[in-house]
Short mmCIF file of C-alpha atoms in Angstrom, two decimals:
data_model
loop_
_atom_site.label_atom_id
_atom_site.label_comp_id
_atom_site.label_asym_id
_atom_site.label_seq_id
_atom_site.Cartn_x
_atom_site.Cartn_y
_atom_site.Cartn_z
CA MET A 21 0.00 0.00 0.00
CA GLU A 22 1.43 3.34 -1.02
CA HIS A 23 1.30 6.06 1.55
CA ASN A 24 1.94 9.75 1.57
CA GLN A 25 4.71 11.09 3.69
CA VAL A 26 3.14 11.80 7.06
CA GLU A 27 4.18 14.85 9.04
CA ILE A 28 4.76 14.21 12.72
CA ILE A 29 4.75 17.49 14.62
CA LEU A 30 6.25 17.77 18.07
CA TYR A 31 5.22 20.86 20.01
CA GLY A 32 7.58 21.66 22.84
CA ALA A 33 9.67 24.28 24.58
CA GLU A 34 13.21 24.78 25.82
CA GLN A 35 11.97 24.69 29.39
CA LEU A 36 10.40 21.51 30.72
CA CYS A 37 6.74 21.72 31.61
CA PRO A 38 6.27 21.98 35.39
CA SER A 39 4.77 18.48 35.64
CA CYS A 40 7.46 16.96 33.43
CA VAL A 41 10.44 17.15 35.75
CA ASN A 42 12.85 14.21 35.25
CA LEU A 43 11.59 13.67 31.69
CA PRO A 44 13.79 14.35 28.66
CA SER A 45 13.55 17.80 27.09
CA SER A 46 11.32 18.42 24.08
CA LYS A 47 14.38 18.53 21.80
CA GLU A 48 15.71 15.23 23.22
CA THR A 49 12.30 13.64 22.80
CA PHE A 50 12.17 14.91 19.20
CA GLU A 51 15.56 13.33 18.37
CA TRP A 52 14.69 10.08 20.17
CA LEU A 53 11.32 9.85 18.41
CA GLU A 54 12.78 10.57 14.98
CA ALA A 55 15.40 7.82 15.45
CA ALA A 56 12.82 5.34 16.80
CA ILE A 57 10.42 5.92 13.87
CA ALA A 58 13.24 5.62 11.34
CA ARG A 59 14.28 2.28 12.91
CA LYS A 60 10.72 0.94 13.06
CA PHE A 61 9.76 2.01 9.52
CA PRO A 62 13.01 2.00 7.52
CA GLU A 63 12.94 3.47 4.02
CA GLN A 64 9.44 4.82 4.58
CA PRO A 65 9.58 8.59 4.38
CA PHE A 66 8.11 10.71 7.11
CA LYS A 67 8.60 14.31 8.09
CA MET A 68 9.42 15.34 11.64
CA THR A 69 8.73 18.96 12.55
CA TYR A 70 9.68 20.60 15.83
CA VAL A 71 7.57 23.58 16.87
CA ASP A 72 8.62 25.71 19.82
CA ILE A 73 5.34 26.68 21.48
CA HIS A 74 6.75 30.07 22.47
CA PHE A 75 8.17 30.81 19.00
CA PRO A 76 5.96 28.96 16.47
CA PRO A 77 6.53 29.34 12.72
CA ALA A 78 4.34 31.69 10.67
CA GLU A 79 1.87 28.91 9.79
CA PRO A 80 -1.61 29.60 11.21
CA GLU A 81 -2.39 25.96 12.19
CA LYS A 82 0.92 25.56 14.00
CA GLN A 83 0.55 28.94 15.71
CA SER A 84 -2.96 28.21 16.94
CA PHE A 85 -2.02 24.74 18.20
CA ALA A 86 1.05 26.12 19.98
CA GLN A 87 -1.26 28.65 21.64
CA LYS A 88 -3.63 25.84 22.63
CA VAL A 89 -0.78 23.89 24.29
CA ILE A 90 -0.01 26.94 26.42
CA GLU A 91 -3.60 27.94 27.20
CA GLU A 92 -4.78 24.43 28.06
CA ASP A 93 -1.65 23.63 30.09
CA MET A 94 -1.06 20.50 28.03
CA PHE A 95 1.91 18.39 29.05
CA TYR A 96 4.51 18.96 26.38
CA PRO A 97 6.07 17.78 24.27
CA VAL A 98 2.81 17.17 22.44
CA VAL A 99 3.05 14.86 19.42
CA VAL A 100 0.52 15.43 16.62
CA ILE A 101 -0.09 13.35 13.49
CA LYS A 102 -2.68 14.66 10.99
CA ASP A 103 -4.33 16.95 13.59
CA LYS A 104 -4.60 14.10 16.11
CA VAL A 105 -2.75 14.30 19.44
CA VAL A 106 -0.93 10.99 19.82
CA GLY A 107 1.31 11.82 22.76
CA GLU A 108 1.60 14.28 25.62
CA GLY A 109 4.42 14.77 28.12
CA ASN A 110 6.09 11.39 27.76
CA PRO A 111 4.88 10.10 24.38
CA ARG A 112 4.48 6.34 24.00
CA LEU A 113 6.06 4.82 20.91
CA LYS A 114 3.35 2.16 20.67
CA THR A 115 0.63 4.81 20.28
CA ILE A 116 2.63 6.76 17.70
CA PHE A 117 3.56 3.61 15.73
CA SER A 118 -0.04 2.39 15.59
CA GLU A 119 -1.19 5.80 14.34
CA LEU A 120 1.45 5.70 11.58
CA GLU A 121 0.34 2.19 10.62
CA LYS A 122 -3.14 3.63 9.90
CA TYR A 123 -1.47 5.65 7.12
CA GLY A 124 0.16 2.64 5.50
CA TYR A 125 3.46 2.46 7.36
CA LYS A 126 4.69 -1.08 7.79
CA ALA A 127 6.82 -2.10 10.76
CA VAL A 128 9.91 -4.08 9.86
#
């Protein structure tokens, strides 16, 4: 089954969220997640995007979601695939992998 390249967006911040002490930083989580997805789904393209919730890019959807993370006190990093939140605070690989499989990714 052919699939389009899915964009996985990780919303985070330099500073850890108050409830996320002892967890890796958003940037560390981003790098760990990118490596884990690449290992699980080799040679299947995906796009990882990091969005700093305090300095989001000039894209309206990303700006409004970054604002939502702040206003709703979500535990970040927040992982989003196709507008669906698939991880908050300490994202679970299993949840993220199963969401990617819905878009045609095949675990190796």
